[in-house]
CSV table of C-alpha atoms in Angstrom, one decimal:
chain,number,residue,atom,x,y,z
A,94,UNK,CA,12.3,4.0,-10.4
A,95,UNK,CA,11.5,3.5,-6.8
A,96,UNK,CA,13.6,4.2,-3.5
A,97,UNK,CA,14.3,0.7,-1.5
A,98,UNK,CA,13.1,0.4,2.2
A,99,UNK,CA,11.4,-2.5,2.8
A,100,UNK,CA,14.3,-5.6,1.4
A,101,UNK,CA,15.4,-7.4,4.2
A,102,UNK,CA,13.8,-10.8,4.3
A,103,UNK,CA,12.3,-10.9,8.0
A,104,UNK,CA,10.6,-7.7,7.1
A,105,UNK,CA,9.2,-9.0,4.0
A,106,UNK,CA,7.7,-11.9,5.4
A,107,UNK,CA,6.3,-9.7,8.3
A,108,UNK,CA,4.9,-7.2,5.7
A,109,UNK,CA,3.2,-10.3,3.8
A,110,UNK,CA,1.5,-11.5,7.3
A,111,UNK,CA,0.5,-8.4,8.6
A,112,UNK,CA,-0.4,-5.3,6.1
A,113,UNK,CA,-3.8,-5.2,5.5
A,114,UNK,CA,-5.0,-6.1,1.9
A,115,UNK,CA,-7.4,-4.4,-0.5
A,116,UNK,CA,-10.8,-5.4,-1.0
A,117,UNK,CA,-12.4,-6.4,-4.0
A,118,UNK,CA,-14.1,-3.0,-4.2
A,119,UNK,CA,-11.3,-1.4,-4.9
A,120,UNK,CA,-10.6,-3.0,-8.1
A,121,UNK,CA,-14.0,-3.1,-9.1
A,122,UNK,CA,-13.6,1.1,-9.0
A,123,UNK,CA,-10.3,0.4,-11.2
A,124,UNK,CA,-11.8,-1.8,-13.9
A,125,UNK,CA,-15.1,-0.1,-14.0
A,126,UNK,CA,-12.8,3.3,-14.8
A,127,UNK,CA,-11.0,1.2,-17.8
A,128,UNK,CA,-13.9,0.0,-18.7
A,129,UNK,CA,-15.6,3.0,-19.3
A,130,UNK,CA,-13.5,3.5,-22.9
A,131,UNK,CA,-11.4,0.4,-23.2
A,132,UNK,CA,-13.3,-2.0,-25.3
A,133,UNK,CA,-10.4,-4.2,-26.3
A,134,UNK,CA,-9.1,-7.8,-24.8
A,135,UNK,CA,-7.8,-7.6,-21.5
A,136,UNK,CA,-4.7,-9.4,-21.8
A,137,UNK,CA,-2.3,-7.7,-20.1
A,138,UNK,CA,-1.5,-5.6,-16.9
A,139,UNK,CA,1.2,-4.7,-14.6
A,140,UNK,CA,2.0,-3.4,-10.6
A,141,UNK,CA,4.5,-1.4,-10.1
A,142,UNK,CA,6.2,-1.6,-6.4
A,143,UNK,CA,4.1,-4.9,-5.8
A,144,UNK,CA,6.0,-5.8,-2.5
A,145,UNK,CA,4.9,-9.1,-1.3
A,146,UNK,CA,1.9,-9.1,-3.9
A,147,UNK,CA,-1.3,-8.1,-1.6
A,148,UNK,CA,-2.4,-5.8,-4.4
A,149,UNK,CA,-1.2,-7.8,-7.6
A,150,UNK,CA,-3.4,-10.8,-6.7
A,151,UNK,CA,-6.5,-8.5,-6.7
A,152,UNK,CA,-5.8,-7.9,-10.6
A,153,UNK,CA,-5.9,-11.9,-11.3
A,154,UNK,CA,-9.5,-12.4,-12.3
A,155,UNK,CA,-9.7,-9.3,-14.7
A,156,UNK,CA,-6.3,-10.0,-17.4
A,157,UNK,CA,-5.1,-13.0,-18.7
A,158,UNK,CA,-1.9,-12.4,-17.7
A,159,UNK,CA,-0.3,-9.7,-14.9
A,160,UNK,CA,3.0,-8.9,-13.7
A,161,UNK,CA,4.0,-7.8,-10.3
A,162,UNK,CA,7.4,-5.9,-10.3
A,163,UNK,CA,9.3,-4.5,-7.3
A,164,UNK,CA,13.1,-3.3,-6.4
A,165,UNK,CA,12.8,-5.8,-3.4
A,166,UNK,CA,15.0,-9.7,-4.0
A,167,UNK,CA,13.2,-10.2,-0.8
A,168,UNK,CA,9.7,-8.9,-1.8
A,169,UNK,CA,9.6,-10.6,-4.7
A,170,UNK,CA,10.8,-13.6,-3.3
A,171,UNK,CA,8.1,-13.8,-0.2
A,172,UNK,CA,5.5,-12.9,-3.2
A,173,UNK,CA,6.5,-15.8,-5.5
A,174,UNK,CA,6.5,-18.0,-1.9
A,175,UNK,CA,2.9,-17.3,-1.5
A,176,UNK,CA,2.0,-17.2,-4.7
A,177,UNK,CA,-0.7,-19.7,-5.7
A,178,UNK,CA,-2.3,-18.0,-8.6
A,179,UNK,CA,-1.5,-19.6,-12.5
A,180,UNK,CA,-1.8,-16.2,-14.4
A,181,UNK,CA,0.6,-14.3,-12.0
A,182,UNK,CA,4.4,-13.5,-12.1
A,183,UNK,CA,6.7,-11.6,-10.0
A,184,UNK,CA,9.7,-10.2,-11.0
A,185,UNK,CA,12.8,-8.4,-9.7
A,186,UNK,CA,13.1,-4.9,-11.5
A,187,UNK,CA,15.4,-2.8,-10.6
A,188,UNK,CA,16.0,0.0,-13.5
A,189,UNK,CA,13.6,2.9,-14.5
A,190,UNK,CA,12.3,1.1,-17.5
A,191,UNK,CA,8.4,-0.5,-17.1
A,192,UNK,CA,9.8,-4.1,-19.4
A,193,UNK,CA,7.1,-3.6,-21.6
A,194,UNK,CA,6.8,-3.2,-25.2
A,195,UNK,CA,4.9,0.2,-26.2
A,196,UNK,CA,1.5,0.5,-26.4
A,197,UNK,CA,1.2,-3.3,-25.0
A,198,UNK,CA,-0.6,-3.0,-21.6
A,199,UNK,CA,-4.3,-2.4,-20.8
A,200,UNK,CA,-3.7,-1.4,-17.3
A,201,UNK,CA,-1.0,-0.3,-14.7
A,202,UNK,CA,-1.4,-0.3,-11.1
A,203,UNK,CA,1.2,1.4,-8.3
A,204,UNK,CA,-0.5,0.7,-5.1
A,205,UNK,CA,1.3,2.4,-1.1
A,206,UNK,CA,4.4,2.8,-3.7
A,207,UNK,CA,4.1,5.6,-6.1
A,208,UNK,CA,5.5,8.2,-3.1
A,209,UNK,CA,9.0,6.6,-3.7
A,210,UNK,CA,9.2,6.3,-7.2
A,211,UNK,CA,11.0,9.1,-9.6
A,212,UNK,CA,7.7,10.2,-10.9
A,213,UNK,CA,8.8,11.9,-14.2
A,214,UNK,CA,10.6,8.9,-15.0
A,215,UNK,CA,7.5,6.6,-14.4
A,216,UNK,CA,5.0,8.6,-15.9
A,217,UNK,CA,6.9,8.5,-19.2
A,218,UNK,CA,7.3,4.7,-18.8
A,219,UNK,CA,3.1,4.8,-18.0
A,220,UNK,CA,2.4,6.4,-21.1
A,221,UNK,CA,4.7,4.3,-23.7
A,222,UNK,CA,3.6,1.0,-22.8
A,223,UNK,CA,-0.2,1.8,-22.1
A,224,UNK,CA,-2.2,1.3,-24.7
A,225,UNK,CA,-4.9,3.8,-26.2
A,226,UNK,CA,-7.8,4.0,-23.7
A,227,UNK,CA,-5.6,2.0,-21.1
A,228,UNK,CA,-5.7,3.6,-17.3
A,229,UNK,CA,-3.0,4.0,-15.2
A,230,UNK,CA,-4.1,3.6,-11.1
A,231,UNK,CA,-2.0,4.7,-8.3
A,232,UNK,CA,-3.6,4.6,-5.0
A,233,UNK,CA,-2.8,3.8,-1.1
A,234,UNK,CA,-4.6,3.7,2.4
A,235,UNK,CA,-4.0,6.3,5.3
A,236,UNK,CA,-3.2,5.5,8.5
A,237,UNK,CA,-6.0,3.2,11.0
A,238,UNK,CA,-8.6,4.7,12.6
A,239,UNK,CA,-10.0,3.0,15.6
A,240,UNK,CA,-13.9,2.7,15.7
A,241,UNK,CA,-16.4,2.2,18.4
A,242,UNK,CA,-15.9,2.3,22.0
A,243,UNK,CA,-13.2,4.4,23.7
A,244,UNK,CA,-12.1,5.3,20.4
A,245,UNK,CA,-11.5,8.9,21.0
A,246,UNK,CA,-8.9,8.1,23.9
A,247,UNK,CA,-7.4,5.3,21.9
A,248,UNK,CA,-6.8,7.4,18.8
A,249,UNK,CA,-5.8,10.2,20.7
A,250,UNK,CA,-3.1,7.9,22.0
A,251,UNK,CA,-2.1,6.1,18.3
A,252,UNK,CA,-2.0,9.5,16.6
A,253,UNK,CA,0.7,10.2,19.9
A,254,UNK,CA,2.4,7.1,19.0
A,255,UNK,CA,2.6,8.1,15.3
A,256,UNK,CA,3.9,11.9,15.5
A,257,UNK,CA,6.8,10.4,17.9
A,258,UNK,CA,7.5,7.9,15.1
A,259,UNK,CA,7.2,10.6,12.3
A,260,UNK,CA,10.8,11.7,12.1
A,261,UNK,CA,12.0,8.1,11.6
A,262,UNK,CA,10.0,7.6,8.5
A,263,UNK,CA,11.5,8.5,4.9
A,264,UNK,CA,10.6,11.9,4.2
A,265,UNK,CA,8.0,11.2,1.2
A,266,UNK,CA,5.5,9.4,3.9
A,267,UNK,CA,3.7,13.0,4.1
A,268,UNK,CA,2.4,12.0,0.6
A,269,UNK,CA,0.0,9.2,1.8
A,270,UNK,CA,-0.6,11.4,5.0
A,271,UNK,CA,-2.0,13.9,2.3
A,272,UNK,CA,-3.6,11.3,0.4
A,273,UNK,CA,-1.4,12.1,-2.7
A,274,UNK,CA,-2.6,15.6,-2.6
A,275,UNK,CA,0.5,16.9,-4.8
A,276,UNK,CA,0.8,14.1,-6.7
A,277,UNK,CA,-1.1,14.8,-10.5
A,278,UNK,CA,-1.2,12.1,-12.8
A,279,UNK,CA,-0.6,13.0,-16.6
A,280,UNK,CA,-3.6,12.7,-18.4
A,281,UNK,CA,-6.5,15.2,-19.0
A,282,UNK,CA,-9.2,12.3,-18.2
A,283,UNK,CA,-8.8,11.6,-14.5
A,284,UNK,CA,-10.3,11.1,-11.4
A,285,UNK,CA,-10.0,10.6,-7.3
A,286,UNK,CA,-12.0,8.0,-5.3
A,287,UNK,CA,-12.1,7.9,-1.6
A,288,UNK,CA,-14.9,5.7,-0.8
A,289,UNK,CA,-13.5,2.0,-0.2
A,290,UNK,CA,-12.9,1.2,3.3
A,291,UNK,CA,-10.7,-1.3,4.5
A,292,UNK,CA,-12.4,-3.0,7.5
A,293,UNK,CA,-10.6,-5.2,9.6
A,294,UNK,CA,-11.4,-6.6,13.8
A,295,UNK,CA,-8.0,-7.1,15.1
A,296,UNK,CA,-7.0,-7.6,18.4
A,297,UNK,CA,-4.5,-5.7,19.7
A,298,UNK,CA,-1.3,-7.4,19.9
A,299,UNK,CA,-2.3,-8.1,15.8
A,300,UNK,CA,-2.6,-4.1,15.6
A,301,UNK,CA,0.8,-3.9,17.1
A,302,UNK,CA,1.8,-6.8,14.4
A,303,UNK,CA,0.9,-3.8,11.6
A,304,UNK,CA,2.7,-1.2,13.2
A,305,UNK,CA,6.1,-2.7,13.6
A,306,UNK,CA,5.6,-3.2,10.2
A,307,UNK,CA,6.6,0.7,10.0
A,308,UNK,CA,9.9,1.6,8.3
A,309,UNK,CA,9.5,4.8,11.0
A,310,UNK,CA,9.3,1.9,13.6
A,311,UNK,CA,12.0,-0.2,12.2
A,312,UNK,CA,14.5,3.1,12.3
A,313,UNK,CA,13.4,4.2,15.5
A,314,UNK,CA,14.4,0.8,16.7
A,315,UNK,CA,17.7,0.6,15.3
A,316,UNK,CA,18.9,3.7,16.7
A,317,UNK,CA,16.9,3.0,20.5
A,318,UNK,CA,17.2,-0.5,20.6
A,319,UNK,CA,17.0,-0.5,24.2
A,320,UNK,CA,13.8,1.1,24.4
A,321,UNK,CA,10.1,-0.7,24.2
A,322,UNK,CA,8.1,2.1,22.4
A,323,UNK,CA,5.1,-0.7,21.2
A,324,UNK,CA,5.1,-2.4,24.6
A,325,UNK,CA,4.3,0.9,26.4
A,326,UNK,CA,1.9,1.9,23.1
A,327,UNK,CA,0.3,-1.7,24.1
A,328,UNK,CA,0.1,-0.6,27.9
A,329,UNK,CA,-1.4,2.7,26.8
A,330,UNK,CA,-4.2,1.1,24.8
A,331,UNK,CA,-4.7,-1.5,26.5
A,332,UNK,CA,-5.5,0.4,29.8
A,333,UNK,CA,-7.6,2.6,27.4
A,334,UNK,CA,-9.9,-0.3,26.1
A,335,UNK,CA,-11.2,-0.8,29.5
A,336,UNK,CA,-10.7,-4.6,29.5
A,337,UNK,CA,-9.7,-7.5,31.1
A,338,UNK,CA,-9.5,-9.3,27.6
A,339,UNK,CA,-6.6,-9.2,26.2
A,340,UNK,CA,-7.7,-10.9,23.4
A,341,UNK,CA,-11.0,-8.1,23.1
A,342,UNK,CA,-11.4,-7.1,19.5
A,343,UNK,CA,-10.9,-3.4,17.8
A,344,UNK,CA,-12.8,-1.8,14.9
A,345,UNK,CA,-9.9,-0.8,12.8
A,346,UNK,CA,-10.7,1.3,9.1
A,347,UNK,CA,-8.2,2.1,6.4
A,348,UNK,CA,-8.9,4.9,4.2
A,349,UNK,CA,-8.6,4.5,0.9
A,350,UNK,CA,-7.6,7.3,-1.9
A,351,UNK,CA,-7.6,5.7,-5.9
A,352,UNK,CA,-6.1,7.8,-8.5
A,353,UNK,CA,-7.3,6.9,-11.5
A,354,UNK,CA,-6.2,8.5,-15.2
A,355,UNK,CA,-7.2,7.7,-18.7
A,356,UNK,CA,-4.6,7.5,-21.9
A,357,UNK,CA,-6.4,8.8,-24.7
A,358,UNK,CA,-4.0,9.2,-27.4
């Protein structure tokens, strides 16, 4: 179901430290969608391409049971690592199938992931294990913008950075660059949310943490190894932020899109 580029175990456990995580209001938009027309127990749900299991945990409170499921050994294995939550569990999937009886799950999530899956295939898993009136949520974060001072020079210069990068990355990443424009879910009830921010003060060398979290980055890497692309991006910023402070915070925002659609039959 999915395309595999994020497996080996270093960049797992740098994925698990450093991407940013959802907020709460991001699920409350997700649950308050199912909970417009499902009126039933909410025993069961499942995320699809969980990685590391930054999005699973935000579906804990809601079901009394959920499944995270990626390609990734090394994913799965950093998620169970970190895991501390009793009604959670991770597993290694590797085949097209969602491993799910029909009609058995209230909810299924796909969160930064659905761009490598084999959509056809997973929209026909969706719909035979959803059950009537469950929601299917696919959803993601664009890339960082920098807020407050000097932030026109210092995106100027990340958005630099990025295009450099861009023909290093797998060629689906334009689908979370257009905010899963093209991408339709199945259903006739549906909807798109855009209003959850992910707000985050990092300093700088934890912004760089993020980016050479980048499959673009990592590729780029193994075929310059001898260059130091993020050290001179860290120069570049640095000198931009007009500071002596290396340690000097930055207003960093993720934007969020949520797909959201309804199976009513």
């Amino acid at each position: 179901m999915s395309k595999r580029f994020f497996e080996g175990a270093q960049h797992a456990a740098r994925y698990a430290l450093t991407r940013p995580t959802y907020p709460p209001a991001l699920m409350e938009k997700i649950i308050s969608f199912l909970a417009m027309k499902y009126k039933d127990i909410y025993d069961y749900a499942a995320d699809i391409g969980c990685g590391s299991g930054q999005s699973t945990e935000l579906l804990s409170p809601y079901f009394q049971k959920v499944y995270g499921y990626d390609v990734s050994e090394n994913q799965i294995k950093e998620a169970k690592t970190k895991n501390k939550i009793s009604n959670i569990e991770y597993k290694v999937n590797t085949n097209n199938a969602i491993p799910h009886a029909n009609k058995s799950l209230c909810l299924i999530t796909a969160a930064q992931a659905a761009h490598w899956f084999d959509l056809k295939q997973f929209y026909s898993e969706a719909n035979r294990t959803l059950k009537q009136m469950g929601v299917l949520a696919i959803y993601g974060y664009e890339l960082p913008k920098i807020d407050g001072e000097h932030s026109s020079q210092l995106n100027e210069i990340f958005q630099n950075f990025y295009k450099k990068l861009l023909p290093y990355f797998p060629p689906d990443r334009h689908q979370i660059d257009s905010k899963y424009a093209d991408i339709i879910l199945p259903f006739e009830e549906k909807i798109r949310d855009e209003s959850v921010k992910i707000k985050y003060e990092w300093n700088l060398d934890r912004f760089l943490a993020y980016i050479s979290t980048w499959s673009g980055y990592i590729h780029y890497m193994q075929k310059y190894p001898d260059k130091n692309i993020i050290l001179d991006l860290r120069r570049d910023l640095f000198k931009a932020m007009k500071t002596e402070n290396e340690n000097e915070q930055m207003k960093i925002n993720f934007g969020t899109f949520i797909l959201l659609g309804r199976k009513t039959d």
